[in-house]
């Protein structure tokens, strides 16, 4: 089997009466002389190969599924790229610092996994009953994320915004690579289509906003000049950030939400948290 | 950004070679996607008989699913339900060079109305007669397969719709299915051995006794080998033969009832492929050995073929028996027993000359007739061309008592009628070998009663065991459990139980079988290509909006500043 490329022509000839046709060129109407499955446009070559009894060809299907992988990957990754560019981090040579933040993410995840494996063995209780207390305890371990973010930000000198953005970008990119790239590569390239890959990519966008908000809240929490009246809202926001995953699972379990609805709820929740944290941040920065 | 990135990456790559190796292995590993549904499919027959090819030549497929009403069928896998199946639709699919045909059969055939079953039975030989390169598969229906079929049907039937916008919307939202089989291309099985079994009961009183041969072929035939259970044809014949073996071995074990006839029982393999087992057995016994029971004094050969149903019984002969010969004696005894003991049974003789110009022989007795041994076949079918002899619908046995209310579609074994037929044959044989008519015994005397009676439970369990698995000749090699169990059963009652193997000749094979008869088919949910394009357009627009939002983030920031500033000023 020859690998396929988006813009190359492949001609396969078999020994029987069947042979392959390549359709390319200018746009065609959907009706008329073209059979309805020959949808072409000038930017995309569709290869139609009649079945040769001696050869299975995956060319057509694998082109499409690679395209789908490309879709999902760009949906997941481009916002990060846009944020990096537009937040002016590139002017500060922040790439290496982002990588360091990513390394810290890996380290923190490793410690969390070890901790969970040691102190929270698999619950042998009734299957199907959602173990609220157990999951709550597990979510508490996510406090380590906050510590990690604080560690990253304390090592970076600079303005508050710079520290927050660097820490959040590095953290979120590391999470993207670790927890989303492999499933996308293995799953979205397959023949089987599932909406969950698009949802995963959207989820990574939401995570980016979430980590920016979380880094901002952590930064505010550790400021020495935080006014007394801000302590409470900041602490509440901090708690919400940590337990957001737990709350989402709770909602899904109790209200039996569909996957798209859950995504919407998650987006709304993250949006609310980030707006509140932005509001507090602006107030804090510009009150001095 | 890219300059710093390349610098960083260079540094990283120096010490991260093992990491990249792992990454490479991960990326190169083969794709194993989960399928929407996985199910077993059974391929249509593929075999060569005497140089003539039959059936479907191809086994692999990787095509999109469509139903028959779709307009474009080429290179697609056409899915049809049994209820909607007809020969014209099949021809249409073949003419448009479809990628494959999958026929969905219901799990329980008894839900199908009689006329559909009948129609399909008549179509089976026609499907096989046309050799085709399109793979034809049969699948048993379950819920998920049915839902796949309904979804495919909805999308197929709406393809003829009008405007381009509708087509666009439809192909964007529809769910297509890609059907993929996992096996390899089919190829000929080399060196397949067809096994036949023989056993004997030696008569009392010295040398040169006449021999009676009882023959039944134990394999079955249908349009798909893995679905041919052959209850009536020829599970009933095998059950009758084994029960006769049991009864006569009992009679022969007592000195007073030990008759002066040798009884030779033969279970032949490859019966549905022009009686290959019988043919080779005859050659070996008559041409290649010095002494054999078949060479000396053969009274007659009785072949049992399809005896499990109906109130008719036909004795098929190729030459009407002459007066005074043992064959005529059997004919007469059968008429007597039928007339006196079972008046509901209609017995008759059917005369059909052997036609050597035909592709295949009609009945098994014709093999013996060619070698000049007197033979006939007993069957409830009137014609050898009856579709019940090679149908996959022949798969159940029902006792008249329990199945009294429902009319069972398709051929099946009726146990009361089977045991009645067994009794008739046993009585007639006994009258011949003990010469009862000449001794003046009336036609009413029943020999096989009380302890010697035909055991209906035994017949029932035999038929149940025989129909529990498919018995196509391609599936039974010499180590198969059916052959071993039959050998064991025969050796309980008969002596000198021997196996006889038939292998096709290397240079000019009489029969060639092909493999890949059972496959696992995966149905993957796929979206049409235009869907990916639409999605790309949507994602591009989303990213554009996001870019604008991030660029103008300062606006939001400024707005919030202005909102909070007055509060600060008031402080």
PDB file of N, CA and C in Angstrom, chain B residues 258-338:
ATOM      1  N   UNK B 258     -29.869 -65.061  14.061  1.00  0.00           N
ATOM      2  CA  UNK B 258     -28.734 -64.660  13.240  1.00  0.00           C
ATOM      3  C   UNK B 258     -29.005 -65.092  11.811  1.00  0.00           C
ATOM      4  N   UNK B 259     -29.237 -64.136  10.921  1.00  0.00           N
ATOM      5  CA  UNK B 259     -29.693 -64.488   9.582  1.00  0.00           C
ATOM      6  C   UNK B 259     -28.529 -64.814   8.668  1.00  0.00           C
ATOM      7  N   UNK B 260     -28.869 -65.325   7.511  1.00  0.00           N
ATOM      8  CA  UNK B 260     -27.860 -65.747   6.562  1.00  0.00           C
ATOM      9  C   UNK B 260     -27.506 -64.671   5.545  1.00  0.00           C
ATOM     10  N   UNK B 261     -27.501 -63.452   5.958  1.00  0.00           N
ATOM     11  CA  UNK B 261     -27.115 -62.363   5.061  1.00  0.00           C
ATOM     12  C   UNK B 261     -26.033 -61.543   5.741  1.00  0.00           C
ATOM     13  N   UNK B 262     -25.025 -61.103   4.985  1.00  0.00           N
ATOM     14  CA  UNK B 262     -24.080 -60.111   5.505  1.00  0.00           C
ATOM     15  C   UNK B 262     -24.697 -58.725   5.361  1.00  0.00           C
ATOM     16  N   UNK B 263     -24.566 -57.923   6.416  1.00  0.00           N
ATOM     17  CA  UNK B 263     -25.071 -56.551   6.325  1.00  0.00           C
ATOM     18  C   UNK B 263     -23.885 -55.600   6.358  1.00  0.00           C
ATOM     19  N   UNK B 264     -23.768 -54.780   5.354  1.00  0.00           N
ATOM     20  CA  UNK B 264     -22.658 -53.829   5.267  1.00  0.00           C
ATOM     21  C   UNK B 264     -23.251 -52.420   5.353  1.00  0.00           C
ATOM     22  N   UNK B 265     -22.799 -51.637   6.356  1.00  0.00           N
ATOM     23  CA  UNK B 265     -23.310 -50.281   6.546  1.00  0.00           C
ATOM     24  C   UNK B 265     -22.223 -49.296   6.098  1.00  0.00           C
ATOM     25  N   UNK B 266     -22.616 -48.304   5.342  1.00  0.00           N
ATOM     26  CA  UNK B 266     -21.626 -47.360   4.811  1.00  0.00           C
ATOM     27  C   UNK B 266     -22.128 -45.926   4.981  1.00  0.00           C
ATOM     28  N   UNK B 267     -21.339 -45.108   5.707  1.00  0.00           N
ATOM     29  CA  UNK B 267     -21.651 -43.686   5.846  1.00  0.00           C
ATOM     30  C   UNK B 267     -20.691 -42.939   4.929  1.00  0.00           C
ATOM     31  N   UNK B 268     -21.216 -42.401   3.848  1.00  0.00           N
ATOM     32  CA  UNK B 268     -20.306 -41.820   2.866  1.00  0.00           C
ATOM     33  C   UNK B 268     -20.184 -40.309   3.059  1.00  0.00           C
ATOM     34  N   UNK B 269     -18.982 -39.801   2.778  1.00  0.00           N
ATOM     35  CA  UNK B 269     -18.748 -38.361   2.844  1.00  0.00           C
ATOM     36  C   UNK B 269     -18.792 -37.784   1.442  1.00  0.00           C
ATOM     37  N   UNK B 270     -18.853 -36.463   1.350  1.00  0.00           N
ATOM     38  CA  UNK B 270     -18.855 -35.828   0.036  1.00  0.00           C
ATOM     39  C   UNK B 270     -20.043 -36.206  -0.799  1.00  0.00           C
ATOM     40  N   UNK B 271     -21.146 -36.596  -0.140  1.00  0.00           N
ATOM     41  CA  UNK B 271     -22.303 -37.049  -0.885  1.00  0.00           C
ATOM     42  C   UNK B 271     -22.913 -35.950  -1.733  1.00  0.00           C
ATOM     43  N   UNK B 272     -22.893 -34.731  -1.219  1.00  0.00           N
ATOM     44  CA  UNK B 272     -23.512 -33.648  -1.970  1.00  0.00           C
ATOM     45  C   UNK B 272     -22.634 -33.168  -3.104  1.00  0.00           C
ATOM     46  N   UNK B 273     -21.415 -33.632  -3.180  1.00  0.00           N
ATOM     47  CA  UNK B 273     -20.522 -33.239  -4.259  1.00  0.00           C
ATOM     48  C   UNK B 273     -20.379 -34.402  -5.225  1.00  0.00           C
ATOM     49  N   UNK B 274     -21.501 -34.897  -5.678  1.00  0.00           N
ATOM     50  CA  UNK B 274     -21.554 -35.984  -6.637  1.00  0.00           C
ATOM     51  C   UNK B 274     -21.030 -37.296  -6.057  1.00  0.00           C
ATOM     52  N   UNK B 275     -21.286 -37.502  -4.774  1.00  0.00           N
ATOM     53  CA  UNK B 275     -21.035 -38.807  -4.145  1.00  0.00           C
ATOM     54  C   UNK B 275     -19.583 -39.245  -4.308  1.00  0.00           C
ATOM     55  N   UNK B 276     -18.655 -38.365  -3.917  1.00  0.00           N
ATOM     56  CA  UNK B 276     -17.231 -38.675  -4.083  1.00  0.00           C
ATOM     57  C   UNK B 276     -16.818 -39.844  -3.207  1.00  0.00           C
ATOM     58  N   UNK B 277     -17.341 -39.862  -1.970  1.00  0.00           N
ATOM     59  CA  UNK B 277     -16.942 -40.931  -1.050  1.00  0.00           C
ATOM     60  C   UNK B 277     -17.308 -42.294  -1.605  1.00  0.00           C
ATOM     61  N   UNK B 278     -18.544 -42.401  -2.070  1.00  0.00           N
ATOM     62  CA  UNK B 278     -19.032 -43.673  -2.592  1.00  0.00           C
ATOM     63  C   UNK B 278     -18.237 -44.084  -3.820  1.00  0.00           C
ATOM     64  N   UNK B 279     -17.961 -43.123  -4.679  1.00  0.00           N
ATOM     65  CA  UNK B 279     -17.272 -43.425  -5.936  1.00  0.00           C
ATOM     66  C   UNK B 279     -15.910 -44.049  -5.660  1.00  0.00           C
ATOM     67  N   UNK B 280     -15.143 -43.400  -4.755  1.00  0.00           N
ATOM     68  CA  UNK B 280     -13.804 -43.911  -4.507  1.00  0.00           C
ATOM     69  C   UNK B 280     -13.841 -45.235  -3.756  1.00  0.00           C
ATOM     70  N   UNK B 281     -14.837 -45.383  -2.887  1.00  0.00           N
ATOM     71  CA  UNK B 281     -14.954 -46.623  -2.125  1.00  0.00           C
ATOM     72  C   UNK B 281     -15.215 -47.792  -3.067  1.00  0.00           C
ATOM     73  N   UNK B 282     -16.089 -47.530  -4.044  1.00  0.00           N
ATOM     74  CA  UNK B 282     -16.379 -48.589  -5.006  1.00  0.00           C
ATOM     75  C   UNK B 282     -15.139 -48.939  -5.823  1.00  0.00           C
ATOM     76  N   UNK B 283     -14.420 -47.892  -6.244  1.00  0.00           N
ATOM     77  CA  UNK B 283     -13.208 -48.173  -7.028  1.00  0.00           C
ATOM     78  C   UNK B 283     -12.238 -49.007  -6.226  1.00  0.00           C
ATOM     79  N   UNK B 284     -12.032 -48.599  -4.955  1.00  0.00           N
ATOM     80  CA  UNK B 284     -11.059 -49.332  -4.145  1.00  0.00           C
ATOM     81  C   UNK B 284     -11.498 -50.759  -3.916  1.00  0.00           C
ATOM     82  N   UNK B 285     -12.811 -50.939  -3.674  1.00  0.00           N
ATOM     83  CA  UNK B 285     -13.248 -52.287  -3.342  1.00  0.00           C
ATOM     84  C   UNK B 285     -13.341 -53.187  -4.548  1.00  0.00           C
ATOM     85  N   UNK B 286     -13.709 -52.629  -5.669  1.00  0.00           N
ATOM     86  CA  UNK B 286     -13.938 -53.502  -6.817  1.00  0.00           C
ATOM     87  C   UNK B 286     -12.695 -53.633  -7.683  1.00  0.00           C
ATOM     88  N   UNK B 287     -11.856 -52.580  -7.731  1.00  0.00           N
ATOM     89  CA  UNK B 287     -10.720 -52.632  -8.649  1.00  0.00           C
ATOM     90  C   UNK B 287      -9.423 -52.978  -7.952  1.00  0.00           C
ATOM     91  N   UNK B 288      -9.291 -52.557  -6.718  1.00  0.00           N
ATOM     92  CA  UNK B 288      -7.953 -52.632  -6.129  1.00  0.00           C
ATOM     93  C   UNK B 288      -7.782 -53.698  -5.077  1.00  0.00           C
ATOM     94  N   UNK B 289      -8.857 -54.317  -4.616  1.00  0.00           N
ATOM     95  CA  UNK B 289      -8.659 -55.395  -3.635  1.00  0.00           C
ATOM     96  C   UNK B 289      -9.069 -56.709  -4.250  1.00  0.00           C
ATOM     97  N   UNK B 290      -8.485 -57.736  -3.672  1.00  0.00           N
ATOM     98  CA  UNK B 290      -8.765 -59.061  -4.223  1.00  0.00           C
ATOM     99  C   UNK B 290     -10.120 -59.560  -3.790  1.00  0.00           C
ATOM    100  N   UNK B 291     -10.358 -59.473  -2.499  1.00  0.00           N
ATOM    101  CA  UNK B 291     -11.659 -59.994  -2.066  1.00  0.00           C
ATOM    102  C   UNK B 291     -12.350 -58.947  -1.227  1.00  0.00           C
ATOM    103  N   UNK B 292     -13.577 -58.766  -1.516  1.00  0.00           N
ATOM    104  CA  UNK B 292     -14.345 -57.778  -0.769  1.00  0.00           C
ATOM    105  C   UNK B 292     -15.783 -58.229  -0.844  1.00  0.00           C
ATOM    106  N   UNK B 293     -16.521 -57.827   0.127  1.00  0.00           N
ATOM    107  CA  UNK B 293     -17.932 -58.222   0.149  1.00  0.00           C
ATOM    108  C   UNK B 293     -18.665 -57.725  -1.074  1.00  0.00           C
ATOM    109  N   UNK B 294     -18.155 -56.618  -1.614  1.00  0.00           N
ATOM    110  CA  UNK B 294     -18.869 -56.023  -2.739  1.00  0.00           C
ATOM    111  C   UNK B 294     -18.625 -56.799  -4.026  1.00  0.00           C
ATOM    112  N   UNK B 295     -17.540 -57.587  -4.046  1.00  0.00           N
ATOM    113  CA  UNK B 295     -17.243 -58.261  -5.307  1.00  0.00           C
ATOM    114  C   UNK B 295     -18.073 -59.507  -5.471  1.00  0.00           C
ATOM    115  N   UNK B 296     -18.401 -60.127  -4.334  1.00  0.00           N
ATOM    116  CA  UNK B 296     -19.066 -61.419  -4.473  1.00  0.00           C
ATOM    117  C   UNK B 296     -20.562 -61.217  -4.668  1.00  0.00           C
ATOM    118  N   UNK B 297     -21.274 -61.687  -3.761  1.00  0.00           N
ATOM    119  CA  UNK B 297     -22.697 -61.833  -3.950  1.00  0.00           C
ATOM    120  C   UNK B 297     -23.409 -60.665  -3.288  1.00  0.00           C
ATOM    121  N   UNK B 298     -23.756 -59.657  -4.069  1.00  0.00           N
ATOM    122  CA  UNK B 298     -24.475 -58.514  -3.478  1.00  0.00           C
ATOM    123  C   UNK B 298     -25.940 -58.657  -3.802  1.00  0.00           C
ATOM    124  N   UNK B 299     -26.758 -58.758  -2.796  1.00  0.00           N
ATOM    125  CA  UNK B 299     -28.201 -58.876  -3.038  1.00  0.00           C
ATOM    126  C   UNK B 299     -28.750 -57.553  -3.576  1.00  0.00           C
ATOM    127  N   UNK B 300     -28.548 -56.509  -2.810  1.00  0.00           N
ATOM    128  CA  UNK B 300     -28.916 -55.178  -3.302  1.00  0.00           C
ATOM    129  C   UNK B 300     -28.272 -54.134  -2.397  1.00  0.00           C
ATOM    130  N   UNK B 301     -28.271 -52.903  -2.897  1.00  0.00           N
ATOM    131  CA  UNK B 301     -27.758 -51.764  -2.125  1.00  0.00           C
ATOM    132  C   UNK B 301     -28.920 -50.814  -1.891  1.00  0.00           C
ATOM    133  N   UNK B 302     -29.161 -50.490  -0.632  1.00  0.00           N
ATOM    134  CA  UNK B 302     -30.263 -49.571  -0.321  1.00  0.00           C
ATOM    135  C   UNK B 302     -29.657 -48.260   0.187  1.00  0.00           C
ATOM    136  N   UNK B 303     -29.902 -47.177  -0.550  1.00  0.00           N
ATOM    137  CA  UNK B 303     -29.399 -45.863  -0.132  1.00  0.00           C
ATOM    138  C   UNK B 303     -30.519 -45.107   0.554  1.00  0.00           C
ATOM    139  N   UNK B 304     -30.189 -44.462   1.665  1.00  0.00           N
ATOM    140  CA  UNK B 304     -31.188 -43.721   2.431  1.00  0.00           C
ATOM    141  C   UNK B 304     -30.920 -42.237   2.273  1.00  0.00           C
ATOM    142  N   UNK B 305     -31.911 -41.533   1.796  1.00  0.00           N
ATOM    143  CA  UNK B 305     -31.690 -40.114   1.499  1.00  0.00           C
ATOM    144  C   UNK B 305     -32.974 -39.363   1.798  1.00  0.00           C
ATOM    145  N   UNK B 306     -32.957 -38.559   2.844  1.00  0.00           N
ATOM    146  CA  UNK B 306     -34.085 -37.666   3.168  1.00  0.00           C
ATOM    147  C   UNK B 306     -35.350 -38.446   3.512  1.00  0.00           C
ATOM    148  N   UNK B 307     -35.408 -38.916   4.738  1.00  0.00           N
ATOM    149  CA  UNK B 307     -36.550 -39.728   5.128  1.00  0.00           C
ATOM    150  C   UNK B 307     -37.306 -39.131   6.293  1.00  0.00           C
ATOM    151  N   UNK B 308     -37.123 -37.844   6.584  1.00  0.00           N
ATOM    152  CA  UNK B 308     -37.589 -37.338   7.868  1.00  0.00           C
ATOM    153  C   UNK B 308     -38.970 -36.731   7.886  1.00  0.00           C
ATOM    154  N   UNK B 309     -39.703 -36.848   6.799  1.00  0.00           N
ATOM    155  CA  UNK B 309     -40.938 -36.083   6.795  1.00  0.00           C
ATOM    156  C   UNK B 309     -41.931 -36.691   5.826  1.00  0.00           C
ATOM    157  N   UNK B 310     -43.062 -36.124   5.791  1.00  0.00           N
ATOM    158  CA  UNK B 310     -44.137 -36.405   4.818  1.00  0.00           C
ATOM    159  C   UNK B 310     -44.635 -37.843   4.815  1.00  0.00           C
ATOM    160  N   UNK B 311     -45.790 -38.040   4.177  1.00  0.00           N
ATOM    161  CA  UNK B 311     -46.416 -39.363   4.176  1.00  0.00           C
ATOM    162  C   UNK B 311     -46.182 -40.095   2.877  1.00  0.00           C
ATOM    163  N   UNK B 312     -45.185 -39.673   2.137  1.00  0.00           N
ATOM    164  CA  UNK B 312     -44.851 -40.394   0.909  1.00  0.00           C
ATOM    165  C   UNK B 312     -43.549 -41.115   1.115  1.00  0.00           C
ATOM    166  N   UNK B 313     -43.393 -42.212   0.376  1.00  0.00           N
ATOM    167  CA  UNK B 313     -42.113 -42.890   0.384  1.00  0.00           C
ATOM    168  C   UNK B 313     -41.895 -43.390  -1.036  1.00  0.00           C
ATOM    169  N   UNK B 314     -40.766 -42.985  -1.596  1.00  0.00           N
ATOM    170  CA  UNK B 314     -40.508 -43.386  -2.985  1.00  0.00           C
ATOM    171  C   UNK B 314     -39.262 -44.240  -3.038  1.00  0.00           C
ATOM    172  N   UNK B 315     -39.326 -45.281  -3.836  1.00  0.00           N
ATOM    173  CA  UNK B 315     -38.146 -46.105  -4.072  1.00  0.00           C
ATOM    174  C   UNK B 315     -37.661 -45.760  -5.476  1.00  0.00           C
ATOM    175  N   UNK B 316     -36.501 -45.068  -5.526  1.00  0.00           N
ATOM    176  CA  UNK B 316     -36.000 -44.637  -6.830  1.00  0.00           C
ATOM    177  C   UNK B 316     -35.099 -45.714  -7.411  1.00  0.00           C
ATOM    178  N   UNK B 317     -35.405 -46.155  -8.612  1.00  0.00           N
ATOM    179  CA  UNK B 317     -34.586 -47.185  -9.265  1.00  0.00           C
ATOM    180  C   UNK B 317     -34.141 -46.668 -10.612  1.00  0.00           C
ATOM    181  N   UNK B 318     -33.001 -47.207 -11.045  1.00  0.00           N
ATOM    182  CA  UNK B 318     -32.570 -46.862 -12.393  1.00  0.00           C
ATOM    183  C   UNK B 318     -32.993 -47.911 -13.393  1.00  0.00           C
ATOM    184  N   UNK B 319     -33.399 -49.081 -12.894  1.00  0.00           N
ATOM    185  CA  UNK B 319     -33.842 -50.171 -13.754  1.00  0.00           C
ATOM    186  C   UNK B 319     -34.892 -50.933 -12.958  1.00  0.00           C
ATOM    187  N   UNK B 320     -36.071 -51.142 -13.449  1.00  0.00           N
ATOM    188  CA  UNK B 320     -37.079 -51.840 -12.639  1.00  0.00           C
ATOM    189  C   UNK B 320     -36.603 -53.241 -12.295  1.00  0.00           C
ATOM    190  N   UNK B 321     -36.751 -53.676 -11.046  1.00  0.00           N
ATOM    191  CA  UNK B 321     -36.198 -54.974 -10.655  1.00  0.00           C
ATOM    192  C   UNK B 321     -36.939 -56.133 -11.325  1.00  0.00           C
ATOM    193  N   UNK B 322     -36.148 -57.137 -11.653  1.00  0.00           N
ATOM    194  CA  UNK B 322     -36.726 -58.314 -12.321  1.00  0.00           C
ATOM    195  C   UNK B 322     -37.407 -59.195 -11.297  1.00  0.00           C
ATOM    196  N   UNK B 323     -38.392 -59.913 -11.749  1.00  0.00           N
ATOM    197  CA  UNK B 323     -39.080 -60.853 -10.866  1.00  0.00           C
ATOM    198  C   UNK B 323     -38.112 -61.881 -10.331  1.00  0.00           C
ATOM    199  N   UNK B 324     -38.274 -62.244  -9.062  1.00  0.00           N
ATOM    200  CA  UNK B 324     -37.436 -63.306  -8.498  1.00  0.00           C
ATOM    201  C   UNK B 324     -36.102 -62.817  -7.982  1.00  0.00           C
ATOM    202  N   UNK B 325     -35.747 -61.575  -8.257  1.00  0.00           N
ATOM    203  CA  UNK B 325     -34.446 -61.116  -7.761  1.00  0.00           C
ATOM    204  C   UNK B 325     -34.634 -60.552  -6.353  1.00  0.00           C
ATOM    205  N   UNK B 326     -33.547 -60.483  -5.573  1.00  0.00           N
ATOM    206  CA  UNK B 326     -33.675 -59.949  -4.209  1.00  0.00           C
ATOM    207  C   UNK B 326     -34.215 -58.510  -4.205  1.00  0.00           C
ATOM    208  N   UNK B 327     -33.893 -57.746  -5.260  1.00  0.00           N
ATOM    209  CA  UNK B 327     -34.400 -56.374  -5.289  1.00  0.00           C
ATOM    210  C   UNK B 327     -35.914 -56.376  -5.362  1.00  0.00           C
ATOM    211  N   UNK B 328     -36.404 -57.282  -6.181  1.00  0.00           N
ATOM    212  CA  UNK B 328     -37.861 -57.342  -6.307  1.00  0.00           C
ATOM    213  C   UNK B 328     -38.480 -57.762  -4.984  1.00  0.00           C
ATOM    214  N   UNK B 329     -37.747 -58.662  -4.270  1.00  0.00           N
ATOM    215  CA  UNK B 329     -38.256 -59.102  -2.968  1.00  0.00           C
ATOM    216  C   UNK B 329     -38.403 -57.906  -2.039  1.00  0.00           C
ATOM    217  N   UNK B 330     -37.398 -57.039  -2.017  1.00  0.00           N
ATOM    218  CA  UNK B 330     -37.477 -55.885  -1.119  1.00  0.00           C
ATOM    219  C   UNK B 330     -38.619 -54.968  -1.524  1.00  0.00           C
ATOM    220  N   UNK B 331     -38.759 -54.779  -2.841  1.00  0.00           N
ATOM    221  CA  UNK B 331     -39.839 -53.904  -3.316  1.00  0.00           C
ATOM    222  C   UNK B 331     -41.182 -54.446  -2.845  1.00  0.00           C
ATOM    223  N   UNK B 332     -41.334 -55.749  -2.981  1.00  0.00           N
ATOM    224  CA  UNK B 332     -42.597 -56.376  -2.608  1.00  0.00           C
ATOM    225  C   UNK B 332     -42.831 -56.241  -1.104  1.00  0.00           C
ATOM    226  N   UNK B 333     -41.775 -56.482  -0.322  1.00  0.00           N
ATOM    227  CA  UNK B 333     -41.923 -56.409   1.142  1.00  0.00           C
ATOM    228  C   UNK B 333     -42.263 -54.996   1.578  1.00  0.00           C
ATOM    229  N   UNK B 334     -41.651 -54.025   0.934  1.00  0.00           N
ATOM    230  CA  UNK B 334     -41.962 -52.636   1.303  1.00  0.00           C
ATOM    231  C   UNK B 334     -43.432 -52.342   1.018  1.00  0.00           C
ATOM    232  N   UNK B 335     -43.918 -52.831  -0.111  1.00  0.00           N
ATOM    233  CA  UNK B 335     -45.327 -52.591  -0.425  1.00  0.00           C
ATOM    234  C   UNK B 335     -46.214 -53.266   0.591  1.00  0.00           C
ATOM    235  N   UNK B 336     -45.845 -54.497   0.976  1.00  0.00           N
ATOM    236  CA  UNK B 336     -46.658 -55.243   1.941  1.00  0.00           C
ATOM    237  C   UNK B 336     -46.711 -54.520   3.275  1.00  0.00           C
ATOM    238  N   UNK B 337     -45.545 -54.166   3.752  1.00  0.00           N
ATOM    239  CA  UNK B 337     -45.495 -53.529   5.079  1.00  0.00           C
ATOM    240  C   UNK B 337     -46.261 -52.208   5.066  1.00  0.00           C
ATOM    241  N   UNK B 338     -46.069 -51.455   4.018  1.00  0.00           N
ATOM    242  CA  UNK B 338     -46.750 -50.158   3.954  1.00  0.00           C
ATOM    243  C   UNK B 338     -48.256 -50.354   3.905  1.00  0.00           C
TER     244      UNK B 338
END
